[in-house]
Coordinates of C-alpha atoms in Angstrom, one line a residue:
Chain A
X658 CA -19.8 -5.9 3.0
X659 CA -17.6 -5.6 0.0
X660 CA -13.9 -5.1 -0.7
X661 CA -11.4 -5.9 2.1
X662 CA -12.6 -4.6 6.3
X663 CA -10.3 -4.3 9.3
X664 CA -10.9 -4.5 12.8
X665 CA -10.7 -2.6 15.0
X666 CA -10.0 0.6 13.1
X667 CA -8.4 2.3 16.0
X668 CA -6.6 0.7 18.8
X669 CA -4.9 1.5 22.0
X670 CA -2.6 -1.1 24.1
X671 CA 0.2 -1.3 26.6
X672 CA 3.7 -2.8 25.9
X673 CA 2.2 -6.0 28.3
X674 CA -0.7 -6.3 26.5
X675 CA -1.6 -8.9 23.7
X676 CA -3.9 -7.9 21.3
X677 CA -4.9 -9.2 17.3
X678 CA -6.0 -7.2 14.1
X679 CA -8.7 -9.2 12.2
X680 CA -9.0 -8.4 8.1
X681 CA -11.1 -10.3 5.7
X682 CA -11.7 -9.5 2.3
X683 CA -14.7 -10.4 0.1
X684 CA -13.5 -10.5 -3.2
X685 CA -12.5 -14.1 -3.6
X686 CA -8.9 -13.5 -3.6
X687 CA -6.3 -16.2 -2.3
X688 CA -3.4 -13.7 -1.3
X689 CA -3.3 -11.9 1.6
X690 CA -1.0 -9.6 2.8
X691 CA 0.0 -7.3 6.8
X692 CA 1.9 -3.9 6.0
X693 CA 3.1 -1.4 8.0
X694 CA 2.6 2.7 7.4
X695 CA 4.7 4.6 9.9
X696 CA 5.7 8.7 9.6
X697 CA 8.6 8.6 8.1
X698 CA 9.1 5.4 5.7
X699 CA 7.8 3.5 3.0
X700 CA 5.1 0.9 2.9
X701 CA 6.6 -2.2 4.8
X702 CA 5.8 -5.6 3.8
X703 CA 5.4 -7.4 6.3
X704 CA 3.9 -11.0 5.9
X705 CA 2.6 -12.8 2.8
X706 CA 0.2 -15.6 2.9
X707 CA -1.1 -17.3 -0.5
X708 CA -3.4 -19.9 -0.7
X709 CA -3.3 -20.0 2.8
X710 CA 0.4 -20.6 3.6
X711 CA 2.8 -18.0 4.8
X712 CA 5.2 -17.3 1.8
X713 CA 7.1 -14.2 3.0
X714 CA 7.9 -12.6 6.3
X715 CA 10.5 -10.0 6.4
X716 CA 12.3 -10.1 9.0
X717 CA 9.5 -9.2 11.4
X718 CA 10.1 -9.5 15.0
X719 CA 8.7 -12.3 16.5
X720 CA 6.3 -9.9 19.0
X721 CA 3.7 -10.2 15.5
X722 CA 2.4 -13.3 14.8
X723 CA 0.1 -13.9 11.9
X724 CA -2.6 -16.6 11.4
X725 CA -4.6 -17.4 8.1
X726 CA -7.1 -19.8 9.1
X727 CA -8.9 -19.2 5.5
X728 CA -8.5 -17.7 2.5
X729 CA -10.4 -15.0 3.2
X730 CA -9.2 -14.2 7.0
X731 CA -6.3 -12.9 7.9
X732 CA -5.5 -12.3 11.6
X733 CA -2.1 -9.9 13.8
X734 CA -1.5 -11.1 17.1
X735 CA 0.1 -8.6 18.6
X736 CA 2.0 -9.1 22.1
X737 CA 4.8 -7.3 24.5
X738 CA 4.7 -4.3 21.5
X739 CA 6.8 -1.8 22.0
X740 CA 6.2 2.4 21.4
X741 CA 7.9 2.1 17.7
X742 CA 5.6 -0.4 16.3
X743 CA 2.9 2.6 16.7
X744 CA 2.0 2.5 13.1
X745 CA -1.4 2.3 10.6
X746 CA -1.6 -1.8 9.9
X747 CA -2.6 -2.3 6.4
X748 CA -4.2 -5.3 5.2
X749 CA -4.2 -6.2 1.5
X750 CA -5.8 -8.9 -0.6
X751 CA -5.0 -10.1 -4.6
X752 CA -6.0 -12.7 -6.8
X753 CA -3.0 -15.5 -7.2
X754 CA -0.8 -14.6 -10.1
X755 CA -2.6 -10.7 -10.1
X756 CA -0.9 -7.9 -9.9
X757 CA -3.2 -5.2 -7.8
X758 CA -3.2 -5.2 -4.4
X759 CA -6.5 -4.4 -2.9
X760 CA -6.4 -2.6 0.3
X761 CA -8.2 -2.0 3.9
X762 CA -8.6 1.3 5.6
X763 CA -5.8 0.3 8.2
X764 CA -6.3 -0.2 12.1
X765 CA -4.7 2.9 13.3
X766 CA -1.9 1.0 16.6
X767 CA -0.4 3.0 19.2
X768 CA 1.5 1.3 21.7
X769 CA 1.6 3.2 24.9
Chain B
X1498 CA 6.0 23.5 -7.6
X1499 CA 7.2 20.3 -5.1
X1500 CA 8.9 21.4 -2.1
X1501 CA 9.9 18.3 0.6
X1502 CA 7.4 18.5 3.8
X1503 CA 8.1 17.3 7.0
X1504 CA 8.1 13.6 5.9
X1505 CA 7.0 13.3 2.2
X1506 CA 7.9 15.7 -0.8
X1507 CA 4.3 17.8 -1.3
X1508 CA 3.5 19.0 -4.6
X1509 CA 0.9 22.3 -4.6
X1510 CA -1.6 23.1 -7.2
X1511 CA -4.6 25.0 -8.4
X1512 CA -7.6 23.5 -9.4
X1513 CA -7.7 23.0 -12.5
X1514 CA -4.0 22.8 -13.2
X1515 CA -2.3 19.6 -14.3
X1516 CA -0.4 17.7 -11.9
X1517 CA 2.4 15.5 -12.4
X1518 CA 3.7 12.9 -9.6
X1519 CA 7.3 11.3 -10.1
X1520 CA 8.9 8.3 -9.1
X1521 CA 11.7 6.7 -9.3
X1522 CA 11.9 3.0 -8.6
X1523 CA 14.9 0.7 -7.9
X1524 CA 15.0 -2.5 -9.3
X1525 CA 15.3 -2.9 -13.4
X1526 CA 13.8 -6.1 -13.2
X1527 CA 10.3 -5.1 -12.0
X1528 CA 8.0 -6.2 -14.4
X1529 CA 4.4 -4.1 -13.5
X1530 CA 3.9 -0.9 -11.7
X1531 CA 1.1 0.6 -10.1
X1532 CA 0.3 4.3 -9.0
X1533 CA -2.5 3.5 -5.5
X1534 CA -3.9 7.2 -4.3
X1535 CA -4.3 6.8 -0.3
X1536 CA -6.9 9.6 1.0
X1537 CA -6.4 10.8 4.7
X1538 CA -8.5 7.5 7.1
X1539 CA -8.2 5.3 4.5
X1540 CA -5.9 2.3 2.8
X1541 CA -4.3 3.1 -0.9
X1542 CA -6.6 2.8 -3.8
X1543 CA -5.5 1.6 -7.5
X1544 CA -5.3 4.1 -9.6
X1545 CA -3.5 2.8 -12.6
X1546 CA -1.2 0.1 -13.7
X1547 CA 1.4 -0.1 -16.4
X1548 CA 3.8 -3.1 -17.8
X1549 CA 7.5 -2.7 -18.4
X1550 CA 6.3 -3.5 -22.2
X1551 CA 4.8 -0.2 -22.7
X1552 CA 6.1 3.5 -22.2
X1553 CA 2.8 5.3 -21.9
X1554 CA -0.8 4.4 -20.5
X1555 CA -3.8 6.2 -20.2
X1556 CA -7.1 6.4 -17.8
X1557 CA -9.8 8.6 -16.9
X1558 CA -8.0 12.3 -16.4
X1559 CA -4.9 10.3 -15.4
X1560 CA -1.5 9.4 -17.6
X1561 CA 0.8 7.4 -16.1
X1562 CA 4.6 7.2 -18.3
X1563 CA 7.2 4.6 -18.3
X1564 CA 11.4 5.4 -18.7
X1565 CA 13.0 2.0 -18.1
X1566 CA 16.2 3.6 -19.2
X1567 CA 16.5 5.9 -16.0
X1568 CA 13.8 3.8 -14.3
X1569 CA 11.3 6.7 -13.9
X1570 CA 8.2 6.7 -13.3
X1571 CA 5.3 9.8 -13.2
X1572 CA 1.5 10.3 -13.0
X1573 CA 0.0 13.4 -14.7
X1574 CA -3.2 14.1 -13.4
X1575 CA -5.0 16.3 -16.2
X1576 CA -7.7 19.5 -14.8
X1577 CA -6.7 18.6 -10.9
X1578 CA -9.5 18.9 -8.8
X1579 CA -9.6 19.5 -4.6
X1580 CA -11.0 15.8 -4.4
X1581 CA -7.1 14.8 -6.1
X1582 CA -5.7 15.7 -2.7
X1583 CA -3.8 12.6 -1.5
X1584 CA -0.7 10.8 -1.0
X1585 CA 0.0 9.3 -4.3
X1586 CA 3.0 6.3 -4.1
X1587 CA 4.0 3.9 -6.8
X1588 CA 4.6 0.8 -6.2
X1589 CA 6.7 -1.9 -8.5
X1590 CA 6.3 -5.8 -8.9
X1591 CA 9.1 -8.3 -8.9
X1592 CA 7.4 -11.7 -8.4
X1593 CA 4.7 -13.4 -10.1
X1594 CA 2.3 -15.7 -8.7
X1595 CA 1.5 -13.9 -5.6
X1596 CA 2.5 -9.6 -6.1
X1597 CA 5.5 -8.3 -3.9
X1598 CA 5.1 -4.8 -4.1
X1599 CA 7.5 -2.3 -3.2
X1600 CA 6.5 1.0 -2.5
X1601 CA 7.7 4.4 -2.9
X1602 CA 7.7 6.9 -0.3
X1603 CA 4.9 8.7 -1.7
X1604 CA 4.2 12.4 -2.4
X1605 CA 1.2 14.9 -1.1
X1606 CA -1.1 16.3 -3.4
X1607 CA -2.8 19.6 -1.8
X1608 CA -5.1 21.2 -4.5
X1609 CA -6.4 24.4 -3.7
X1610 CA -10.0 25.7 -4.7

């Protein structure tokens, strides 16, 4: 596969369920970053990891947990959600010191 | 002409007709912007970029312009065509190193046959 794949693309859970989004890009990039598309605002940034650290997280509630075991993984672990974080989870990749983001198709979350 | 949807401003055209998307960003200091297109299913898609050195670039059918002064932003999309429908956002660059992009709300191309 090329450019960057999420799984699963849809997904279904309860508030008492824990759950994680996988990504993983194939372009050799060393950035990797979670957003989140809701209705009614912006793109959210959510976490940043380059070169395999964590270098931003804003202000995300503790319920998301990301890992980045590699480069070119990047893992959500979702847990005790609630119905507001329904939302399409975006994962992105880039090249250290490169502008363009390169983007998945989203896993489509709704928290029932 | 634009009119303001339900959640994000929608701009209507005919094919055929040139298009142009606007955006205004917030912070003076962003240094790069990009235009992504996001198609209904899928994640946003670079469409063209453009330093805060330069007031004008071009691509393939697509212009995007630069006016630091008011910090504006638009995309003109020359001879739109139905496969232009999208949500369009910009999105601006503060750090270096690894991107921070902040992104626009983003507005709905619908381009009828």
């Amino acid at each position: 596969e090329t450019g960057v794949t999420q799984t699963p693309r849809h997904l279904v859970m309860g508030m008492t369920n824990k759950k994680s989004l996988k990504c993983e890009q194939h372009l050799g990039h060393n950035a990797m970053y979670w957003y989140k598309q809701s209705a009614k605002k912006p793109l959210e940034l959510m976490f940043v990891y380059s070169l395999e650290e964590r270098v931003e997280n804003n202000s995300v509630p503790s319920r998301f947990s990301p890992e980045c075991p590699n480069s070119s993984h990047l893992f959500l672990h979702l847990h005790t959600l609630q119905p507001e974080d329904s939302a399409l989870y975006l994962c992105a990749s880039s090249q250290y010191s490169g502008y363009e983001q390169y983007f998945g198709p989203g896993t489509r979350l709704t928290v029932t | 002409g634009e009119s303001v949807g339900l959640h994000l401003p929608t701009l209507s055209v005919q094919e055929g007709d040139n298009s142009i998307i606007n955006c205004a960003y917030s912070n003076s200091a962003s240094d790069y912007f990009i235009w992504y297109k996001q198609e209904s299913g899928k994640g946003p898609q670079f469409i063209i970029d453009i330093r805060s050195n330069m007031d004008k670039r071009q691509g393939q059918r697509v212009t995007v312009l630069l006016n630091k002064t008011v910090k504006h932003l638009s995309l003109q999309i020359a001879a739109t065509q139905p496969g232009d429908s999208a949500v369009y956002f910009c999105a601006e660059i503060l750090n270096s190193g690894y991107s921070t992009l902040t992104f626009g709300k983003g507005t709905m191309l619908l381009v009828s046959p």
